[in-house]
Amino acid sequence: MHDSITLEQLRTFIAVADEGSFSAAARKLRRVQSAVSHAMANLESQLGVALWDRSTRIPALTEHGRVLLAAARRVSADADALSSTAQRLAGGLDPLVSLCVDAVFPLSALVDLCVEFARVYPTVELVVHTETMAAVADRVLDGTCQLGVVGPTATAQGLERQHLTSVRMVPVVGKTHPLAAAGPRGARVATEQLREHVQIVLSERGGARSPEQAVLSPRTWRVVDLQTKRELLCAGLGWGNLPEHMIRDDLSAGRLVRLWPAAWGDDEHVLPLAVVHRPGLVQGPAGQWVLKRLVELCRQHVGGPEAPR
């Protein structure tokens, strides 16, 4: 019966293969050679295949033995990982950290967070969602995610929040759009002129629930992710706001041109980002690490003005 195979047998099998002989494995395992030989004979009997060719002075692995050795190594490694994870959990390590971020959160900071997390906590599962506006807080409130990064339009009633940083939203158009030639840099564009063109607006999935933000034109195209909005703007299909950190390269390369609407001040659309979680949520070491690195990384990648604490 394969069910009666033990980890000790598999590790003895691995030791014999690694040490090159039954006697060398016995010395490594601090057992008598007869016990090692008996363990191998029992394992072969239980598996129903010969693992060792005993026709030579020093037993050699059979073809079946080489295949099963690889499987034995995997089982042994999985058992070691299981034991290590159990010890970490017993010591208070989180089994899982789940995070939802608003679409305006810098993607580069999110990638860096995930890369570092995988290195620091390789045994902890990390689940990441990206949503817009109220949907971020909803995922935290319903327990789907432990942590959320929300913008100012999200209703976070019932959640604890901590300010992270602020994102400046910049009105832009593609270089081929008529508004790109609206005047010299810094020249104010009248609202009447903006109303003549399509404004591309970020909206929530399933229909808008948050109040409309920064909409000046009656002609709107609505999208549910910023990358789509950026591509449409670069293609000259409308004008709209994008996070400054997202389009620095586009502005430098001339793919996008900044607008200066007369209706808005230069820093009117500076969005504070905050991390939220349910009250009383006790974070383990991995969750606390994520909270700390979120603050450091998003400020590092966003730059720009800080919102008041």
mmCIF file of C-alpha atoms in Angstrom:
data_model
loop_
_atom_site.group_PDB
_atom_site.id
_atom_site.type_symbol
_atom_site.label_atom_id
_atom_site.label_comp_id
_atom_site.label_asym_id
_atom_site.label_seq_id
_atom_site.Cartn_x
_atom_site.Cartn_y
_atom_site.Cartn_z
ATOM 1 C CA MET A 1 0.000 0.000 0.000
ATOM 2 C CA HIS A 2 1.482 3.353 -1.048
ATOM 3 C CA ASP A 3 -0.347 5.067 1.826
ATOM 4 C CA SER A 4 2.055 3.502 4.315
ATOM 5 C CA ILE A 5 5.162 5.067 2.753
ATOM 6 C CA THR A 6 6.816 7.374 5.261
ATOM 7 C CA LEU A 7 8.888 10.531 4.968
ATOM 8 C CA GLU A 8 11.683 8.692 6.739
ATOM 9 C CA GLN A 9 11.794 6.102 3.962
ATOM 10 C CA LEU A 10 11.869 8.773 1.263
ATOM 11 C CA ARG A 11 14.612 10.713 3.016
ATOM 12 C CA THR A 12 16.619 7.525 3.439
ATOM 13 C CA PHE A 13 16.182 6.893 -0.293
ATOM 14 C CA ILE A 14 17.443 10.427 -1.042
ATOM 15 C CA ALA A 15 20.392 10.005 1.332
ATOM 16 C CA VAL A 16 21.497 6.770 -0.354
ATOM 17 C CA ALA A 17 21.315 8.437 -3.783
ATOM 18 C CA ASP A 18 23.201 11.516 -2.591
ATOM 19 C CA GLU A 19 25.890 9.652 -0.649
ATOM 20 C CA GLY A 20 26.436 6.979 -3.282
ATOM 21 C CA SER A 21 26.045 3.862 -1.129
ATOM 22 C CA PHE A 22 24.003 2.281 1.640
ATOM 23 C CA SER A 23 26.930 2.415 4.044
ATOM 24 C CA ALA A 24 27.637 6.127 3.401
ATOM 25 C CA ALA A 25 23.953 6.947 3.849
ATOM 26 C CA ALA A 26 23.920 5.008 7.124
ATOM 27 C CA ARG A 27 26.835 7.076 8.417
ATOM 28 C CA LYS A 28 25.141 10.333 7.412
ATOM 29 C CA LEU A 29 21.860 9.294 9.019
ATOM 30 C CA ARG A 30 23.644 7.796 12.036
ATOM 31 C CA ARG A 31 21.980 4.444 11.562
ATOM 32 C CA VAL A 32 23.263 0.935 11.063
ATOM 33 C CA GLN A 33 23.629 -0.158 7.454
ATOM 34 C CA SER A 34 21.153 -3.004 7.906
ATOM 35 C CA ALA A 35 18.443 -0.493 8.853
ATOM 36 C CA VAL A 36 19.075 1.458 5.657
ATOM 37 C CA SER A 37 19.015 -1.705 3.552
ATOM 38 C CA HIS A 38 15.792 -2.825 5.253
ATOM 39 C CA ALA A 39 14.171 0.585 4.630
ATOM 40 C CA MET A 40 15.059 0.408 0.928
ATOM 41 C CA ALA A 41 13.731 -3.119 0.588
ATOM 42 C CA ASN A 42 10.442 -2.136 2.238
ATOM 43 C CA LEU A 43 10.124 0.948 0.025
ATOM 44 C CA GLU A 44 10.678 -1.119 -3.141
ATOM 45 C CA SER A 45 8.086 -3.603 -1.956
ATOM 46 C CA GLN A 46 5.530 -0.906 -1.230
ATOM 47 C CA LEU A 47 6.137 0.876 -4.538
ATOM 48 C CA GLY A 48 6.163 -2.368 -6.519
ATOM 49 C CA VAL A 49 9.295 -1.396 -8.491
ATOM 50 C CA ALA A 50 13.019 -1.933 -8.102
ATOM 51 C CA LEU A 51 14.808 1.248 -7.110
ATOM 52 C CA TRP A 52 18.311 -0.203 -6.994
ATOM 53 C CA ASP A 53 20.289 -2.457 -9.290
ATOM 54 C CA ARG A 54 22.111 -4.730 -6.842
ATOM 55 C CA SER A 55 23.998 -6.722 -9.473
ATOM 56 C CA THR A 56 27.085 -4.556 -8.964
ATOM 57 C CA ARG A 57 29.267 -4.137 -5.890
ATOM 58 C CA ILE A 58 27.736 -0.712 -5.204
ATOM 59 C CA PRO A 59 23.961 -0.580 -5.890
ATOM 60 C CA ALA A 60 23.014 1.855 -8.666
ATOM 61 C CA LEU A 61 19.688 3.518 -9.364
ATOM 62 C CA THR A 62 17.442 1.824 -11.896
ATOM 63 C CA GLU A 63 15.554 3.809 -14.517
ATOM 64 C CA HIS A 64 12.466 3.620 -12.290
ATOM 65 C CA GLY A 65 14.571 4.635 -9.336
ATOM 66 C CA ARG A 66 15.767 7.828 -11.072
ATOM 67 C CA VAL A 67 12.204 8.844 -11.875
ATOM 68 C CA LEU A 68 10.976 8.149 -8.351
ATOM 69 C CA LEU A 69 13.977 9.886 -6.789
ATOM 70 C CA ALA A 70 12.866 13.166 -8.351
ATOM 71 C CA ALA A 71 9.368 12.616 -6.962
ATOM 72 C CA ALA A 72 10.802 11.779 -3.527
ATOM 73 C CA ARG A 73 12.780 15.034 -3.531
ATOM 74 C CA ARG A 74 9.618 17.007 -4.320
ATOM 75 C CA VAL A 75 7.665 15.311 -1.524
ATOM 76 C CA SER A 76 10.484 15.904 0.943
ATOM 77 C CA ALA A 77 10.792 19.563 -0.054
ATOM 78 C CA ASP A 78 7.015 20.046 0.241
ATOM 79 C CA ALA A 79 7.069 18.491 3.695
ATOM 80 C CA ASP A 80 9.879 20.833 4.736
ATOM 81 C CA ALA A 81 7.924 23.812 3.377
ATOM 82 C CA LEU A 82 4.815 22.653 5.236
ATOM 83 C CA SER A 83 6.735 22.431 8.486
ATOM 84 C CA SER A 84 8.363 25.821 7.954
ATOM 85 C CA THR A 85 5.037 27.480 7.146
ATOM 86 C CA ALA A 86 3.393 25.931 10.216
ATOM 87 C CA GLN A 87 6.184 27.279 12.414
ATOM 88 C CA ARG A 88 5.786 30.747 10.907
ATOM 89 C CA LEU A 89 2.014 30.680 11.394
ATOM 90 C CA ALA A 90 2.423 29.511 14.970
ATOM 91 C CA GLY A 91 4.717 32.507 15.448
ATOM 92 C CA GLY A 92 2.028 34.914 14.199
ATOM 93 C CA LEU A 93 2.887 35.207 10.481
ATOM 94 C CA ASP A 94 -0.050 36.080 8.245
ATOM 95 C CA PRO A 95 -1.149 33.218 5.970
ATOM 96 C CA LEU A 96 -2.362 35.754 3.376
ATOM 97 C CA VAL A 97 -2.335 39.507 2.733
ATOM 98 C CA SER A 98 -5.003 40.955 0.419
ATOM 99 C CA LEU A 99 -4.799 44.469 -1.010
ATOM 100 C CA CYS A 100 -6.986 46.585 -3.287
ATOM 101 C CA VAL A 101 -5.664 49.835 -4.782
ATOM 102 C CA ASP A 102 -7.363 52.668 -6.610
ATOM 103 C CA ALA A 103 -6.505 52.969 -10.295
ATOM 104 C CA VAL A 104 -4.618 56.230 -9.658
ATOM 105 C CA PHE A 105 -2.119 54.430 -7.419
ATOM 106 C CA PRO A 106 1.232 54.311 -9.279
ATOM 107 C CA LEU A 107 1.659 50.947 -10.988
ATOM 108 C CA SER A 108 5.439 51.116 -10.620
ATOM 109 C CA ALA A 109 5.072 51.357 -6.829
ATOM 110 C CA LEU A 110 2.666 48.417 -6.807
ATOM 111 C CA VAL A 111 5.092 46.276 -8.831
ATOM 112 C CA ASP A 112 7.978 47.162 -6.513
ATOM 113 C CA LEU A 113 5.819 46.288 -3.506
ATOM 114 C CA CYS A 114 5.011 42.854 -4.961
ATOM 115 C CA VAL A 115 8.651 42.137 -5.891
ATOM 116 C CA GLU A 116 9.870 43.016 -2.400
ATOM 117 C CA PHE A 117 7.020 41.121 -0.724
ATOM 118 C CA ALA A 118 7.843 37.937 -2.656
ATOM 119 C CA ARG A 119 11.442 38.191 -1.475
ATOM 120 C CA VAL A 120 10.714 39.023 2.173
ATOM 121 C CA TYR A 121 7.686 36.745 2.678
ATOM 122 C CA PRO A 122 7.980 33.920 0.128
ATOM 123 C CA THR A 123 5.523 31.661 1.998
ATOM 124 C CA VAL A 124 2.751 34.265 2.378
ATOM 125 C CA GLU A 125 0.124 34.550 -0.354
ATOM 126 C CA LEU A 126 -0.407 38.077 -1.704
ATOM 127 C CA VAL A 127 -3.692 38.944 -3.444
ATOM 128 C CA VAL A 128 -3.898 42.258 -5.319
ATOM 129 C CA HIS A 129 -6.974 43.922 -6.848
ATOM 130 C CA THR A 130 -7.244 47.208 -8.760
ATOM 131 C CA GLU A 131 -10.544 49.102 -8.702
ATOM 132 C CA THR A 132 -11.828 52.640 -9.134
ATOM 133 C CA MET A 133 -13.399 55.041 -6.668
ATOM 134 C CA ALA A 134 -15.967 53.492 -4.292
ATOM 135 C CA ALA A 135 -15.239 49.926 -5.384
ATOM 136 C CA VAL A 136 -11.952 49.906 -3.426
ATOM 137 C CA ALA A 137 -13.631 50.633 -0.094
ATOM 138 C CA ASP A 138 -16.382 48.146 -0.948
ATOM 139 C CA ARG A 139 -13.841 45.329 -1.223
ATOM 140 C CA VAL A 140 -12.462 46.199 2.203
ATOM 141 C CA LEU A 141 -15.874 46.580 3.787
ATOM 142 C CA ASP A 142 -17.123 43.218 2.506
ATOM 143 C CA GLY A 143 -13.946 41.462 3.674
ATOM 144 C CA THR A 144 -12.603 40.598 0.210
ATOM 145 C CA CYS A 145 -9.458 42.593 0.978
ATOM 146 C CA GLN A 146 -7.769 43.444 4.256
ATOM 147 C CA LEU A 147 -6.232 46.705 3.031
ATOM 148 C CA GLY A 148 -7.304 49.276 0.467
ATOM 149 C CA VAL A 149 -5.782 52.409 -1.034
ATOM 150 C CA VAL A 150 -8.585 54.876 -1.745
ATOM 151 C CA GLY A 151 -8.917 58.306 -3.289
ATOM 152 C CA PRO A 152 -10.963 61.220 -1.890
ATOM 153 C CA THR A 153 -14.195 60.287 -3.692
ATOM 154 C CA ALA A 154 -14.452 56.896 -2.007
ATOM 155 C CA THR A 155 -16.869 56.603 0.883
ATOM 156 C CA ALA A 156 -14.843 54.940 3.606
ATOM 157 C CA GLN A 157 -17.384 55.243 6.402
ATOM 158 C CA GLY A 158 -16.741 52.605 9.034
ATOM 159 C CA LEU A 159 -13.107 52.134 8.015
ATOM 160 C CA GLU A 160 -9.931 53.356 9.672
ATOM 161 C CA ARG A 161 -7.723 55.380 7.348
ATOM 162 C CA GLN A 162 -4.154 56.656 7.201
ATOM 163 C CA HIS A 163 -2.928 59.255 4.698
ATOM 164 C CA LEU A 164 -0.316 57.985 2.240
ATOM 165 C CA THR A 165 0.456 60.734 -0.270
ATOM 166 C CA SER A 166 -1.212 62.872 -2.930
ATOM 167 C CA VAL A 167 -1.531 62.519 -6.689
ATOM 168 C CA ARG A 168 -1.758 65.548 -8.967
ATOM 169 C CA MET A 169 -4.198 65.057 -11.840
ATOM 170 C CA VAL A 170 -3.121 66.891 -14.992
ATOM 171 C CA PRO A 171 -5.454 67.868 -17.893
ATOM 172 C CA VAL A 172 -3.919 66.779 -21.216
ATOM 173 C CA VAL A 173 -4.600 66.086 -24.880
ATOM 174 C CA GLY A 174 -2.780 64.161 -27.561
ATOM 175 C CA LYS A 175 -0.379 66.100 -29.769
ATOM 176 C CA THR A 176 -2.742 65.773 -32.781
ATOM 177 C CA HIS A 177 -5.818 67.089 -30.949
ATOM 178 C CA PRO A 178 -7.039 70.613 -31.888
ATOM 179 C CA LEU A 179 -6.680 71.745 -28.271
ATOM 180 C CA ALA A 180 -2.954 70.962 -28.382
ATOM 181 C CA ALA A 181 -2.551 74.239 -30.266
ATOM 182 C CA ALA A 182 -4.790 76.179 -27.877
ATOM 183 C CA GLY A 183 -2.013 78.625 -27.065
ATOM 184 C CA PRO A 184 1.434 78.952 -25.506
ATOM 185 C CA ARG A 185 2.350 76.948 -22.425
ATOM 186 C CA GLY A 186 0.319 78.151 -19.459
ATOM 187 C CA ALA A 187 -2.286 79.948 -21.576
ATOM 188 C CA ARG A 188 -5.752 79.476 -20.076
ATOM 189 C CA VAL A 189 -8.295 77.541 -22.120
ATOM 190 C CA ALA A 190 -11.844 78.843 -21.801
ATOM 191 C CA THR A 191 -14.530 76.436 -20.622
ATOM 192 C CA GLU A 192 -16.559 77.227 -23.754
ATOM 193 C CA GLN A 193 -13.675 75.941 -25.863
ATOM 194 C CA LEU A 194 -13.292 72.770 -23.789
ATOM 195 C CA ARG A 195 -17.036 72.080 -24.039
ATOM 196 C CA GLU A 196 -16.718 71.773 -27.815
ATOM 197 C CA HIS A 197 -14.601 68.635 -27.461
ATOM 198 C CA VAL A 198 -15.059 65.161 -26.016
ATOM 199 C CA GLN A 199 -13.846 64.790 -22.424
ATOM 200 C CA ILE A 200 -12.676 61.295 -21.530
ATOM 201 C CA VAL A 201 -13.726 60.472 -17.978
ATOM 202 C CA LEU A 202 -12.790 57.661 -15.604
ATOM 203 C CA SER A 203 -15.945 55.955 -14.393
ATOM 204 C CA GLU A 204 -16.809 53.105 -12.049
ATOM 205 C CA ARG A 205 -17.672 49.623 -13.251
ATOM 206 C CA GLY A 206 -21.384 48.970 -13.175
ATOM 207 C CA GLY A 207 -22.345 52.634 -13.417
ATOM 208 C CA ALA A 208 -21.155 55.728 -11.597
ATOM 209 C CA ARG A 209 -21.936 55.921 -7.887
ATOM 210 C CA SER A 210 -19.462 58.593 -6.814
ATOM 211 C CA PRO A 211 -20.178 62.251 -7.593
ATOM 212 C CA GLU A 212 -18.895 63.482 -10.941
ATOM 213 C CA GLN A 213 -15.425 64.974 -10.612
ATOM 214 C CA ALA A 214 -13.823 67.591 -12.872
ATOM 215 C CA VAL A 215 -16.297 67.228 -15.756
ATOM 216 C CA LEU A 216 -16.578 70.395 -17.873
ATOM 217 C CA SER A 217 -17.792 69.072 -21.225
ATOM 218 C CA PRO A 218 -21.296 67.752 -21.965
ATOM 219 C CA ARG A 219 -19.686 65.357 -24.445
ATOM 220 C CA THR A 220 -18.056 62.531 -22.477
ATOM 221 C CA TRP A 221 -16.582 59.135 -23.186
ATOM 222 C CA ARG A 222 -16.371 56.945 -20.100
ATOM 223 C CA VAL A 223 -13.748 54.316 -19.411
ATOM 224 C CA VAL A 224 -13.083 52.142 -16.359
ATOM 225 C CA ASP A 225 -9.276 52.048 -16.367
ATOM 226 C CA LEU A 226 -6.588 54.680 -16.701
ATOM 227 C CA GLN A 227 -4.472 52.859 -19.268
ATOM 228 C CA THR A 228 -7.373 52.853 -21.729
ATOM 229 C CA LYS A 229 -7.952 56.540 -20.990
ATOM 230 C CA ARG A 230 -4.276 57.306 -21.601
ATOM 231 C CA GLU A 231 -4.273 55.464 -24.944
ATOM 232 C CA LEU A 232 -7.417 57.289 -26.126
ATOM 233 C CA LEU A 233 -5.939 60.638 -25.141
ATOM 234 C CA CYS A 234 -2.637 59.882 -26.884
ATOM 235 C CA ALA A 235 -4.662 59.014 -29.995
ATOM 236 C CA GLY A 236 -6.175 62.516 -30.003
ATOM 237 C CA LEU A 237 -9.741 61.374 -29.307
ATOM 238 C CA GLY A 238 -10.473 63.803 -26.491
ATOM 239 C CA TRP A 239 -9.078 65.618 -23.475
ATOM 240 C CA GLY A 240 -9.028 64.643 -19.820
ATOM 241 C CA ASN A 241 -7.125 64.343 -16.547
ATOM 242 C CA LEU A 242 -4.415 61.764 -15.871
ATOM 243 C CA PRO A 243 -2.105 61.244 -12.881
ATOM 244 C CA GLU A 244 1.083 63.266 -13.299
ATOM 245 C CA HIS A 245 3.298 60.319 -12.341
ATOM 246 C CA MET A 246 1.703 58.231 -15.097
ATOM 247 C CA ILE A 247 2.374 60.642 -17.964
ATOM 248 C CA ARG A 248 5.734 62.252 -17.188
ATOM 249 C CA ASP A 249 7.380 60.404 -20.068
ATOM 250 C CA ASP A 250 4.470 61.198 -22.427
ATOM 251 C CA LEU A 251 4.746 64.911 -21.636
ATOM 252 C CA SER A 252 8.527 64.904 -22.063
ATOM 253 C CA ALA A 253 8.278 63.063 -25.384
ATOM 254 C CA GLY A 254 5.485 65.297 -26.650
ATOM 255 C CA ARG A 255 2.926 62.510 -26.998
ATOM 256 C CA LEU A 256 0.656 64.420 -24.641
ATOM 257 C CA VAL A 257 0.308 68.193 -24.197
ATOM 258 C CA ARG A 258 -0.756 69.801 -20.931
ATOM 259 C CA LEU A 259 -3.828 72.041 -20.868
ATOM 260 C CA TRP A 260 -4.538 74.907 -18.471
ATOM 261 C CA PRO A 261 -8.347 75.181 -18.121
ATOM 262 C CA ALA A 262 -9.493 78.626 -17.028
ATOM 263 C CA ALA A 263 -12.028 77.002 -14.689
ATOM 264 C CA TRP A 264 -9.376 75.289 -12.559
ATOM 265 C CA GLY A 265 -6.423 76.368 -10.487
ATOM 266 C CA ASP A 266 -3.052 74.753 -11.197
ATOM 267 C CA ASP A 267 -3.316 72.436 -8.188
ATOM 268 C CA GLU A 268 -7.076 72.150 -7.982
ATOM 269 C CA HIS A 269 -7.112 68.411 -8.642
ATOM 270 C CA VAL A 270 -4.612 67.061 -6.139
ATOM 271 C CA LEU A 271 -6.045 63.804 -4.845
ATOM 272 C CA PRO A 272 -5.034 62.526 -1.407
ATOM 273 C CA LEU A 273 -4.578 58.774 -1.211
ATOM 274 C CA ALA A 274 -5.208 56.915 2.034
ATOM 275 C CA VAL A 275 -4.870 53.314 3.147
ATOM 276 C CA VAL A 276 -8.007 51.932 4.808
ATOM 277 C CA HIS A 277 -8.833 48.808 6.778
ATOM 278 C CA ARG A 278 -11.623 47.528 9.007
ATOM 279 C CA PRO A 279 -11.510 48.729 12.630
ATOM 280 C CA GLY A 280 -9.743 46.379 15.003
ATOM 281 C CA LEU A 281 -8.041 44.446 12.221
ATOM 282 C CA VAL A 282 -4.899 42.931 13.713
ATOM 283 C CA GLN A 283 -2.126 42.817 11.137
ATOM 284 C CA GLY A 284 0.548 40.160 11.369
ATOM 285 C CA PRO A 285 4.161 40.905 10.417
ATOM 286 C CA ALA A 286 3.498 40.636 6.668
ATOM 287 C CA GLY A 287 0.467 42.943 6.810
ATOM 288 C CA GLN A 288 2.369 45.481 8.897
ATOM 289 C CA TRP A 289 5.223 45.332 6.396
ATOM 290 C CA VAL A 290 2.813 46.056 3.525
ATOM 291 C CA LEU A 291 1.388 49.060 5.383
ATOM 292 C CA LYS A 292 4.856 50.486 5.982
ATOM 293 C CA ARG A 293 6.124 49.907 2.429
ATOM 294 C CA LEU A 294 2.945 51.315 0.887
ATOM 295 C CA VAL A 295 3.706 54.654 2.510
ATOM 296 C CA GLU A 296 7.369 54.634 1.478
ATOM 297 C CA LEU A 297 6.928 53.391 -2.088
ATOM 298 C CA CYS A 298 3.963 55.485 -3.164
ATOM 299 C CA ARG A 299 5.621 58.682 -1.949
ATOM 300 C CA GLN A 300 8.840 57.659 -3.672
ATOM 301 C CA HIS A 301 7.115 56.974 -6.992
ATOM 302 C CA VAL A 302 4.517 59.748 -6.924
ATOM 303 C CA GLY A 303 6.511 62.689 -5.577
ATOM 304 C CA GLY A 304 4.758 66.006 -5.741
ATOM 305 C CA PRO A 305 2.718 67.749 -3.058
ATOM 306 C CA GLU A 306 1.617 66.198 0.184
ATOM 307 C CA ALA A 307 -1.916 66.552 1.456
ATOM 308 C CA PRO A 308 -2.377 67.878 4.985
ATOM 309 C CA ARG A 309 -2.365 65.224 7.687
#
